[in-house]
mmCIF file of C-alpha atoms in Angstrom:
data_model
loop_
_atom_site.group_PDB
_atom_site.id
_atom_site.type_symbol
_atom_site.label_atom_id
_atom_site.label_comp_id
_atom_site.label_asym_id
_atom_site.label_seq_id
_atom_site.Cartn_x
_atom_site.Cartn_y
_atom_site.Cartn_z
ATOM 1 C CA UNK A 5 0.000 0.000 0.000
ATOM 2 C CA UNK A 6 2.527 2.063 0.895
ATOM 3 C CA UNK A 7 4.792 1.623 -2.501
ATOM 4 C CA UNK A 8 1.828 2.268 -4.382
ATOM 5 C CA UNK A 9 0.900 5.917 -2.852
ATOM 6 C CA UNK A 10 4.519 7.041 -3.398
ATOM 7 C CA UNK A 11 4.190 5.602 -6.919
ATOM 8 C CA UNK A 12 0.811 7.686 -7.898
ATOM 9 C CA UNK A 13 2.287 10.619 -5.606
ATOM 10 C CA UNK A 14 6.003 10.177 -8.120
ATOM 11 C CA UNK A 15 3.488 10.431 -10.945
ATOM 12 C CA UNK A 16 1.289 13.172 -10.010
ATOM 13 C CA UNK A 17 4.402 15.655 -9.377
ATOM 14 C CA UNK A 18 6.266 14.308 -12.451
ATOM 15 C CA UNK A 19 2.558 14.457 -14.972
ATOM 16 C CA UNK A 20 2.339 18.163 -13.158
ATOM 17 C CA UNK A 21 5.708 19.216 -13.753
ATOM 18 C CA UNK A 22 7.491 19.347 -10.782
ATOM 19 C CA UNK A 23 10.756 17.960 -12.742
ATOM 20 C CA UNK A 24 10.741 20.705 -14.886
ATOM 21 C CA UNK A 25 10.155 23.315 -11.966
ATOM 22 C CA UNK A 26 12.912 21.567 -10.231
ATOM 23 C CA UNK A 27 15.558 21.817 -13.260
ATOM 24 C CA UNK A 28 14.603 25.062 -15.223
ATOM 25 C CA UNK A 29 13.426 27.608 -12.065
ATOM 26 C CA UNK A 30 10.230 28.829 -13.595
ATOM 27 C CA UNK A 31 8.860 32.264 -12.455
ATOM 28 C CA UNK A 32 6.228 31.846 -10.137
ATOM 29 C CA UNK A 33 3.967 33.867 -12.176
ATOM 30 C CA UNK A 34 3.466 37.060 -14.422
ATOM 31 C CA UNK A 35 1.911 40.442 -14.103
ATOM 32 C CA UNK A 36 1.551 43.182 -17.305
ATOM 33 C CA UNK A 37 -0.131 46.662 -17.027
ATOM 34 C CA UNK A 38 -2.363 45.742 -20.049
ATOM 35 C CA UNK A 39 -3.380 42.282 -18.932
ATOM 36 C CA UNK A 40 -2.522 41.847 -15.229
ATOM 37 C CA UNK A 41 -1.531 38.612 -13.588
ATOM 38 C CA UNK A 42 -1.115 35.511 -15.457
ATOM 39 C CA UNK A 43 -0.854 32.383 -13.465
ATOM 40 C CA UNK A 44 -0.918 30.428 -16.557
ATOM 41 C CA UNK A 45 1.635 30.711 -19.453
ATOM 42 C CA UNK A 46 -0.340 31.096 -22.499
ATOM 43 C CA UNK A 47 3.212 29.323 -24.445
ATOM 44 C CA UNK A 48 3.067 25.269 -25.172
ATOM 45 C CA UNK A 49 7.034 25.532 -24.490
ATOM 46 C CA UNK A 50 6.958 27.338 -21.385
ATOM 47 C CA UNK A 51 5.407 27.453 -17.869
ATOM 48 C CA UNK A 52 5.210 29.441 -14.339
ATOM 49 C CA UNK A 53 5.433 27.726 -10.978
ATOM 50 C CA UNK A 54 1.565 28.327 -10.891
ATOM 51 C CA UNK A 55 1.349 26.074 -13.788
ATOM 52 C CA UNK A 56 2.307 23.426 -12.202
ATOM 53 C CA UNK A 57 0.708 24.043 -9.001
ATOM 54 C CA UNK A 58 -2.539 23.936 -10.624
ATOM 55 C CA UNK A 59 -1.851 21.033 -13.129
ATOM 56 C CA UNK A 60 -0.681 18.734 -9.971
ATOM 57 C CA UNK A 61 -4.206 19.716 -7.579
ATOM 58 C CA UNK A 62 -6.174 18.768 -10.537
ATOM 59 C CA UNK A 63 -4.442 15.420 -11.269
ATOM 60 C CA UNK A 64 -4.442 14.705 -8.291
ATOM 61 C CA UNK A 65 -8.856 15.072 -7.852
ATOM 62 C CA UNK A 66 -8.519 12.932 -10.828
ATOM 63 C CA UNK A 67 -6.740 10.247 -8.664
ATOM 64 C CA UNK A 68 -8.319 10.730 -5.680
ATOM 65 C CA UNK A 69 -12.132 10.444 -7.466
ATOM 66 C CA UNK A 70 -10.469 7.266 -9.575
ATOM 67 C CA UNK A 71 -9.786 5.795 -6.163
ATOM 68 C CA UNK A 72 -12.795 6.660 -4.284
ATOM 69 C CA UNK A 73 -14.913 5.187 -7.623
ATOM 70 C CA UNK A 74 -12.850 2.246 -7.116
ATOM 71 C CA UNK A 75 -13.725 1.643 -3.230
ATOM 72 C CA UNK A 76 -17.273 2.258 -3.659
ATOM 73 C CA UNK A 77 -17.137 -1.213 -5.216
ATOM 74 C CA UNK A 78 -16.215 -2.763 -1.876
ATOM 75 C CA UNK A 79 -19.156 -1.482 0.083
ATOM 76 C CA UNK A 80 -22.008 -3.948 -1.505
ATOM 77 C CA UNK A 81 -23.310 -4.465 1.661
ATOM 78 C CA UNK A 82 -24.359 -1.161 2.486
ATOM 79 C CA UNK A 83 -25.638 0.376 -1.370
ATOM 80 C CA UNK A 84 -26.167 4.058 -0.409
ATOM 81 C CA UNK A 85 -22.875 4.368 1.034
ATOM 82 C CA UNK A 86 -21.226 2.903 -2.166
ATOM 83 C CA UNK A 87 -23.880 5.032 -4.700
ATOM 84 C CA UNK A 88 -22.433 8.288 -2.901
ATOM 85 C CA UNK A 89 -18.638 6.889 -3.152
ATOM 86 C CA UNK A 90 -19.446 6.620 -6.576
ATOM 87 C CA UNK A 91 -20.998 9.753 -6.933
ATOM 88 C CA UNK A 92 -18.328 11.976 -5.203
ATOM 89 C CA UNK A 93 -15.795 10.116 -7.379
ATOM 90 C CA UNK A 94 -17.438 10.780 -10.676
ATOM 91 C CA UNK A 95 -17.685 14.094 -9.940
ATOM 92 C CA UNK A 96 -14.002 14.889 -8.538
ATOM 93 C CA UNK A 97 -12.777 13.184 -11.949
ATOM 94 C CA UNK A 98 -15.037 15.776 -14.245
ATOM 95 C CA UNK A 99 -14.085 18.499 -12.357
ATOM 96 C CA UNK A 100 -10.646 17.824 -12.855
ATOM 97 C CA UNK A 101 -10.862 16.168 -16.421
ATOM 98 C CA UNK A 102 -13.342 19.320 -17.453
ATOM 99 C CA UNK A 103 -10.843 21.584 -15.658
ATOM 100 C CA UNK A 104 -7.470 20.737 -17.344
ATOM 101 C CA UNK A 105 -9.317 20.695 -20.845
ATOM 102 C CA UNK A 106 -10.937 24.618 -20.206
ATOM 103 C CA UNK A 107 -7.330 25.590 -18.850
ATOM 104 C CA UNK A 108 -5.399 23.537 -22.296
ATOM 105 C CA UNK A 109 -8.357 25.136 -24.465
ATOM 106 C CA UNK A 110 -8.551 28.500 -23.024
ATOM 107 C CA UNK A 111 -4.778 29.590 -22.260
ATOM 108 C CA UNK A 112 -2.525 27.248 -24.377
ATOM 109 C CA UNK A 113 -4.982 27.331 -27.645
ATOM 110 C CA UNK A 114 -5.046 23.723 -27.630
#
């Protein structure tokens, strides 16, 4: 149990970019007269500190609703408490899945 939480927690801070911020020193963010802050770098090539910040909370819902669909499947005995497992689960993996698409869309012109 243990091995795998420090796997999916190596993943989420690799998948958000903590390597990169680690290596390359991004700036945290960015502020202009004309547009004011930007917390996300609107380049494909580059990113703040922010970027990543954001991009490993939202993986991370992702996991944690994965893992909470996935242990609504042990609670057959009692079907309300699994139905709102399930639930919750589905709904922390849109949030996140629905998040990083608006951010990749909206910012990055993806």
């Amino acid at each position: 149990m243990v091995l795998a939480v420090a796997a999916l927690a190596i993943a989420i801070f690799l998948f958000g970019g903590g390597l990169y911020n680690l290596v390359s020193r991004p700036l945290p963010s960015y502020y202009s007269p004309s547009i004011g802050f930007l917390f996300v770098n609107p380049y494909l090539s580059d990113q703040f500190l922010w970027d990543s910040l954001i991009a490993t909370t939202l993986f991370a819902l992702g996991v944690i609703g994965s893992l909470l669909m996935y242990q609504s499947t042990k609670y057959a005995s009692n079907p309300r408490q699994a139905y709102m497992m399930l639930m919750v689960g589905v709904v922390l993996l849109l949030i996140a899945y629905i998040s990083i698409e608006a951010i990749l869309r909206q910012s990055k012109g993806l």
